[in-house]
PDB file of C-alpha atoms in Angstrom:
ATOM      1  CA  MET A   1    -148.169  96.049  86.738  1.00  0.00           C
ATOM      2  CA  SER A   2    -146.364  96.945  89.954  1.00  0.00           C
ATOM      3  CA  GLU A   3    -143.007  98.029  88.552  1.00  0.00           C
ATOM      4  CA  PRO A   4    -141.825 101.551  89.304  1.00  0.00           C
ATOM      5  CA  THR A   5    -141.000 104.012  86.556  1.00  0.00           C
ATOM      6  CA  PHE A   6    -137.563 105.611  86.422  1.00  0.00           C
ATOM      7  CA  LEU A   7    -136.842 109.029  84.891  1.00  0.00           C
ATOM      8  CA  ALA A   8    -133.236 109.932  84.094  1.00  0.00           C
ATOM      9  CA  LEU A   9    -131.936 113.048  85.863  1.00  0.00           C
ATOM     10  CA  GLN A  10    -129.669 114.582  83.250  1.00  0.00           C
ATOM     11  CA  ARG A  11    -129.334 118.321  83.745  1.00  0.00           C
ATOM     12  CA  ARG A  12    -126.022 119.405  85.252  1.00  0.00           C
ATOM     13  CA  GLU A  13    -127.742 121.524  87.894  1.00  0.00           C
ATOM     14  CA  THR A  14    -129.865 118.534  88.984  1.00  0.00           C
ATOM     15  CA  VAL A  15    -126.784 116.338  89.390  1.00  0.00           C
ATOM     16  CA  GLU A  16    -124.946 119.097  91.280  1.00  0.00           C
ATOM     17  CA  GLY A  17    -128.036 119.662  93.440  1.00  0.00           C
ATOM     18  CA  LYS A  18    -128.070 115.973  94.333  1.00  0.00           C
ATOM     19  CA  GLN A  19    -124.404 116.034  95.321  1.00  0.00           C
ATOM     20  CA  ASN A  20    -124.908 119.108  97.544  1.00  0.00           C
ATOM     21  CA  ALA A  21    -128.030 117.600  99.129  1.00  0.00           C
ATOM     22  CA  ALA A  22    -126.266 114.295  99.841  1.00  0.00           C
ATOM     23  CA  ARG A  23    -123.355 116.127 101.504  1.00  0.00           C
ATOM     24  CA  GLU A  24    -125.744 118.205 103.611  1.00  0.00           C
ATOM     25  CA  VAL A  25    -127.794 115.180 104.733  1.00  0.00           C
ATOM     26  CA  LEU A  26    -124.645 113.320 105.703  1.00  0.00           C
ATOM     27  CA  ALA A  27    -123.274 116.315 107.661  1.00  0.00           C
ATOM     28  CA  ASP A  28    -126.607 117.103 109.372  1.00  0.00           C
ATOM     29  CA  GLY A  29    -127.365 113.432 109.994  1.00  0.00           C
ATOM     30  CA  VAL A  30    -124.089 112.950 111.810  1.00  0.00           C
ATOM     31  CA  ALA A  31    -124.499 116.195 113.764  1.00  0.00           C
ATOM     32  CA  MET A  32    -128.187 115.962 114.750  1.00  0.00           C
ATOM     33  CA  GLY A  33    -129.401 112.490 113.812  1.00  0.00           C
ATOM     34  CA  PRO A  34    -132.699 111.715 112.114  1.00  0.00           C
ATOM     35  CA  SER A  35    -136.073 111.274 113.815  1.00  0.00           C
ATOM     36  CA  GLN A  36    -137.659 107.839 113.557  1.00  0.00           C
ATOM     37  CA  GLN A  37    -141.016 108.017 111.749  1.00  0.00           C
ATOM     38  CA  ALA A  38    -141.803 104.298 111.796  1.00  0.00           C
ATOM     39  CA  GLU A  39    -139.952 101.016 112.091  1.00  0.00           C
ATOM     40  CA  GLY A  40    -136.952 101.352 109.769  1.00  0.00           C
ATOM     41  CA  THR A  41    -137.991 104.796 108.464  1.00  0.00           C
ATOM     42  CA  PHE A  42    -136.009 107.864 109.544  1.00  0.00           C
ATOM     43  CA  SER A  43    -136.668 111.503 108.587  1.00  0.00           C
ATOM     44  CA  TYR A  44    -134.101 114.264 108.217  1.00  0.00           C
ATOM     45  CA  GLY A  45    -136.727 116.913 107.436  1.00  0.00           C
ATOM     46  CA  LEU A  46    -135.978 118.966 104.334  1.00  0.00           C
ATOM     47  CA  SER A  47    -132.734 120.924 104.319  1.00  0.00           C
ATOM     48  CA  PRO A  48    -132.262 123.902 101.985  1.00  0.00           C
ATOM     49  CA  ALA A  49    -129.974 121.832  99.706  1.00  0.00           C
ATOM     50  CA  CYS A  50    -132.531 118.998  99.513  1.00  0.00           C
ATOM     51  CA  ALA A  51    -135.322 121.509  98.782  1.00  0.00           C
ATOM     52  CA  HIS A  52    -133.211 122.984  95.962  1.00  0.00           C
ATOM     53  CA  TYR A  53    -132.481 119.494  94.543  1.00  0.00           C
ATOM     54  CA  LEU A  54    -136.207 118.698  94.644  1.00  0.00           C
ATOM     55  CA  ASP A  55    -137.155 121.969  92.929  1.00  0.00           C
ATOM     56  CA  ILE A  56    -134.720 121.544  90.053  1.00  0.00           C
ATOM     57  CA  ALA A  57    -135.492 117.836  89.603  1.00  0.00           C
ATOM     58  CA  LEU A  58    -139.253 118.480  89.481  1.00  0.00           C
ATOM     59  CA  SER A  59    -138.653 121.317  87.046  1.00  0.00           C
ATOM     60  CA  GLU A  60    -136.534 119.045  84.833  1.00  0.00           C
ATOM     61  CA  LYS A  61    -139.063 116.192  84.909  1.00  0.00           C
ATOM     62  CA  ALA A  62    -142.417 118.063  85.031  1.00  0.00           C
ATOM     63  CA  GLU A  63    -143.357 117.270  81.430  1.00  0.00           C
ATOM     64  CA  GLU A  64    -142.346 113.586  81.689  1.00  0.00           C
ATOM     65  CA  LEU A  65    -144.215 113.285  84.980  1.00  0.00           C
ATOM     66  CA  SER A  66    -147.385 114.711  83.424  1.00  0.00           C
ATOM     67  CA  SER A  67    -147.050 112.390  80.403  1.00  0.00           C
ATOM     68  CA  TRP A  68    -146.542 109.404  82.704  1.00  0.00           C
ATOM     69  CA  ALA A  69    -149.640 110.278  84.721  1.00  0.00           C
ATOM     70  CA  ALA A  70    -151.764 110.622  81.589  1.00  0.00           C
ATOM     71  CA  ALA A  71    -150.550 107.276  80.192  1.00  0.00           C
ATOM     72  CA  GLN A  72    -150.303 105.142  83.334  1.00  0.00           C
ATOM     73  CA  GLN A  73    -152.945 106.550  85.648  1.00  0.00           C
ATOM     74  CA  GLN A  74    -155.898 106.483  83.277  1.00  0.00           C
ATOM     75  CA  GLY A  75    -158.242 109.394  83.791  1.00  0.00           C
ATOM     76  CA  LYS A  76    -155.804 111.284  86.048  1.00  0.00           C
ATOM     77  CA  ARG A  77    -153.523 114.254  85.628  1.00  0.00           C
ATOM     78  CA  ILE A  78    -150.882 115.957  87.743  1.00  0.00           C
ATOM     79  CA  THR A  79    -152.317 119.055  89.410  1.00  0.00           C
ATOM     80  CA  SER A  80    -148.980 120.817  89.968  1.00  0.00           C
ATOM     81  CA  THR A  81    -145.321 120.038  90.543  1.00  0.00           C
ATOM     82  CA  THR A  82    -144.741 123.431  92.182  1.00  0.00           C
ATOM     83  CA  ILE A  83    -147.701 123.660  94.594  1.00  0.00           C
ATOM     84  CA  LEU A  84    -147.525 120.569  96.771  1.00  0.00           C
ATOM     85  CA  ASP A  85    -150.269 119.344  99.139  1.00  0.00           C
ATOM     86  CA  ARG A  86    -147.832 117.457 101.320  1.00  0.00           C
ATOM     87  CA  HIS A  87    -144.479 118.606 102.663  1.00  0.00           C
ATOM     88  CA  PRO A  88    -141.501 116.813 101.080  1.00  0.00           C
ATOM     89  CA  GLU A  89    -138.949 115.149 103.355  1.00  0.00           C
ATOM     90  CA  THR A  90    -135.579 113.472 103.245  1.00  0.00           C
ATOM     91  CA  PHE A  91    -135.606 109.885 104.514  1.00  0.00           C
ATOM     92  CA  ARG A  92    -133.415 106.916 105.239  1.00  0.00           C
ATOM     93  CA  LEU A  93    -135.282 103.682 104.592  1.00  0.00           C
ATOM     94  CA  GLU A  94    -134.063 100.369 106.002  1.00  0.00           C
ATOM     95  CA  ALA A  95    -134.456  97.067 104.130  1.00  0.00           C
ATOM     96  CA  GLY A  96    -137.942  95.550 104.112  1.00  0.00           C
ATOM     97  CA  GLN A  97    -139.757  98.655 105.406  1.00  0.00           C
ATOM     98  CA  PRO A  98    -142.460  99.801 102.950  1.00  0.00           C
ATOM     99  CA  MET A  99    -143.334 103.369 102.004  1.00  0.00           C
ATOM    100  CA  THR A 100    -146.860 103.441 100.589  1.00  0.00           C
ATOM    101  CA  THR A 101    -148.162 105.990  98.094  1.00  0.00           C
ATOM    102  CA  PRO A 102    -151.672 107.161  99.046  1.00  0.00           C
ATOM    103  CA  ASP A 103    -154.549 107.165  96.582  1.00  0.00           C
ATOM    104  CA  ASP A 104    -154.622 110.165  94.215  1.00  0.00           C
ATOM    105  CA  TYR A 105    -150.868 110.767  94.526  1.00  0.00           C
ATOM    106  CA  VAL A 106    -147.686 109.705  92.820  1.00  0.00           C
ATOM    107  CA  ALA A 107    -144.527 109.498  94.899  1.00  0.00           C
ATOM    108  CA  VAL A 108    -141.497 111.120  93.316  1.00  0.00           C
ATOM    109  CA  VAL A 109    -138.413 109.646  94.963  1.00  0.00           C
ATOM    110  CA  LEU A 110    -135.059 111.324  94.343  1.00  0.00           C
ATOM    111  CA  PRO A 111    -131.915 109.374  95.249  1.00  0.00           C
ATOM    112  CA  LEU A 112    -129.165 110.729  97.440  1.00  0.00           C
ATOM    113  CA  SER A 113    -127.038 107.616  97.013  1.00  0.00           C
ATOM    114  CA  GLY A 114    -124.199 107.336  94.533  1.00  0.00           C
ATOM    115  CA  SER A 115    -124.828 103.634  93.921  1.00  0.00           C
ATOM    116  CA  ALA A 116    -127.646 101.483  92.557  1.00  0.00           C
ATOM    117  CA  VAL A 117    -130.239 100.157  95.017  1.00  0.00           C
ATOM    118  CA  GLU A 118    -132.410  97.063  94.609  1.00  0.00           C
ATOM    119  CA  VAL A 119    -136.052  97.961  95.374  1.00  0.00           C
ATOM    120  CA  GLU A 120    -139.254  95.981  95.570  1.00  0.00           C
ATOM    121  CA  VAL A 121    -142.636  97.466  94.682  1.00  0.00           C
ATOM    122  CA  LYS A 122    -145.903  95.893  95.823  1.00  0.00           C
ATOM    123  CA  THR A 123    -149.482  96.589  94.798  1.00  0.00           C
ATOM    124  CA  GLU A 124    -152.395  96.668  97.268  1.00  0.00           C
ATOM    125  CA  GLY A 125    -153.183  93.124  96.092  1.00  0.00           C
ATOM    126  CA  GLY A 126    -149.697  91.905  97.037  1.00  0.00           C
ATOM    127  CA  GLU A 127    -148.238  91.560  93.527  1.00  0.00           C
ATOM    128  CA  ALA A 128    -144.535  92.354  93.792  1.00  0.00           C
ATOM    129  CA  SER A 129    -141.699  93.106  91.422  1.00  0.00           C
ATOM    130  CA  ARG A 130    -138.069  94.043  91.893  1.00  0.00           C
ATOM    131  CA  ALA A 131    -136.081  96.635  90.025  1.00  0.00           C
ATOM    132  CA  THR A 132    -132.695  98.301  90.237  1.00  0.00           C
ATOM    133  CA  TRP A 133    -132.911 101.984  91.072  1.00  0.00           C
ATOM    134  CA  GLN A 134    -129.947 103.682  89.425  1.00  0.00           C
ATOM    135  CA  PRO A 135    -128.458 106.692  91.237  1.00  0.00           C
ATOM    136  CA  GLU A 136    -129.060 109.055  88.295  1.00  0.00           C
ATOM    137  CA  THR A 137    -132.804 108.396  88.099  1.00  0.00           C
ATOM    138  CA  ALA A 138    -135.914 109.584  89.910  1.00  0.00           C
ATOM    139  CA  MET A 139    -138.318 106.794  90.832  1.00  0.00           C
ATOM    140  CA  LEU A 140    -142.082 107.183  90.428  1.00  0.00           C
ATOM    141  CA  VAL A 141    -144.281 105.025  92.644  1.00  0.00           C
ATOM    142  CA  ALA A 142    -147.948 105.004  91.646  1.00  0.00           C
ATOM    143  CA  ALA A 143    -150.941 105.382  93.964  1.00  0.00           C
ATOM    144  CA  GLY A 144    -151.711 102.277  95.983  1.00  0.00           C
ATOM    145  CA  ARG A 145    -148.210 100.868  95.662  1.00  0.00           C
ATOM    146  CA  ALA A 146    -145.454 100.611  98.231  1.00  0.00           C
ATOM    147  CA  PHE A 147    -141.727 100.410  97.703  1.00  0.00           C
ATOM    148  CA  SER A 148    -139.045  99.032  99.952  1.00  0.00           C
ATOM    149  CA  VAL A 149    -135.293  98.519  99.823  1.00  0.00           C
ATOM    150  CA  VAL A 150    -134.316  94.868  99.337  1.00  0.00           C
ATOM    151  CA  GLU A 151    -131.142  95.009 101.461  1.00  0.00           C
ATOM    152  CA  GLY A 152    -129.224  97.635 103.393  1.00  0.00           C
ATOM    153  CA  SER A 153    -130.654 101.143 103.458  1.00  0.00           C
ATOM    154  CA  THR A 154    -130.832 104.195 101.246  1.00  0.00           C
ATOM    155  CA  HIS A 155    -131.316 107.964 101.596  1.00  0.00           C
ATOM    156  CA  PHE A 156    -133.679 109.919  99.354  1.00  0.00           C
ATOM    157  CA  VAL A 157    -135.882 112.992  98.999  1.00  0.00           C
ATOM    158  CA  TYR A 158    -139.556 111.979  98.921  1.00  0.00           C
ATOM    159  CA  VAL A 159    -142.512 114.029  97.753  1.00  0.00           C
ATOM    160  CA  LEU A 160    -146.118 113.183  97.019  1.00  0.00           C
ATOM    161  CA  VAL A 161    -147.510 114.925  93.935  1.00  0.00           C
ATOM    162  CA  ARG A 162    -151.313 115.120  93.756  1.00  0.00           C
ATOM    163  CA  MET A 163    -153.279 113.767  90.809  1.00  0.00           C
ATOM    164  CA  GLU A 164    -156.861 114.604  89.993  1.00  0.00           C
ATOM    165  CA  ASP A 165    -159.516 113.304  87.628  1.00  0.00           C
ATOM    166  CA  VAL A 166    -159.344 114.744  84.130  1.00  0.00           C
TER     167      VAL A 166
END
């Protein structure tokens, strides 16, 4: 199954954190511009507001994320949602450009958009499925899968959370 999993972001402070992060990315993006990481992939780094949004969203969803890993990634568990192996970043992703989740990680993707985005997720074998990413949900993309935006572009905070064998 290549479909992503969506976790509702419901706490008031998470929603407020998203709004502050989106405002900051827009203001900084206009002032400084992003750096291009790959074709159609642009990084804004990680502003203080985006870091705060990430912290509170991971805190809100830590238990669900661990349950998801145990159920979906057989024989794996989340090592930590507070000690990260890889530095989180804020990105703008253009249509058709994939972001791949490395083995032994799950990508937690937090929206900065206020509207739904059509995404496509592909497995290493090429199986693809489409889903609508609602603006009040975090998207989980499993190891070995890649997601892309179907049309237009979207901004988001992206972090890889390590999984290890149980």
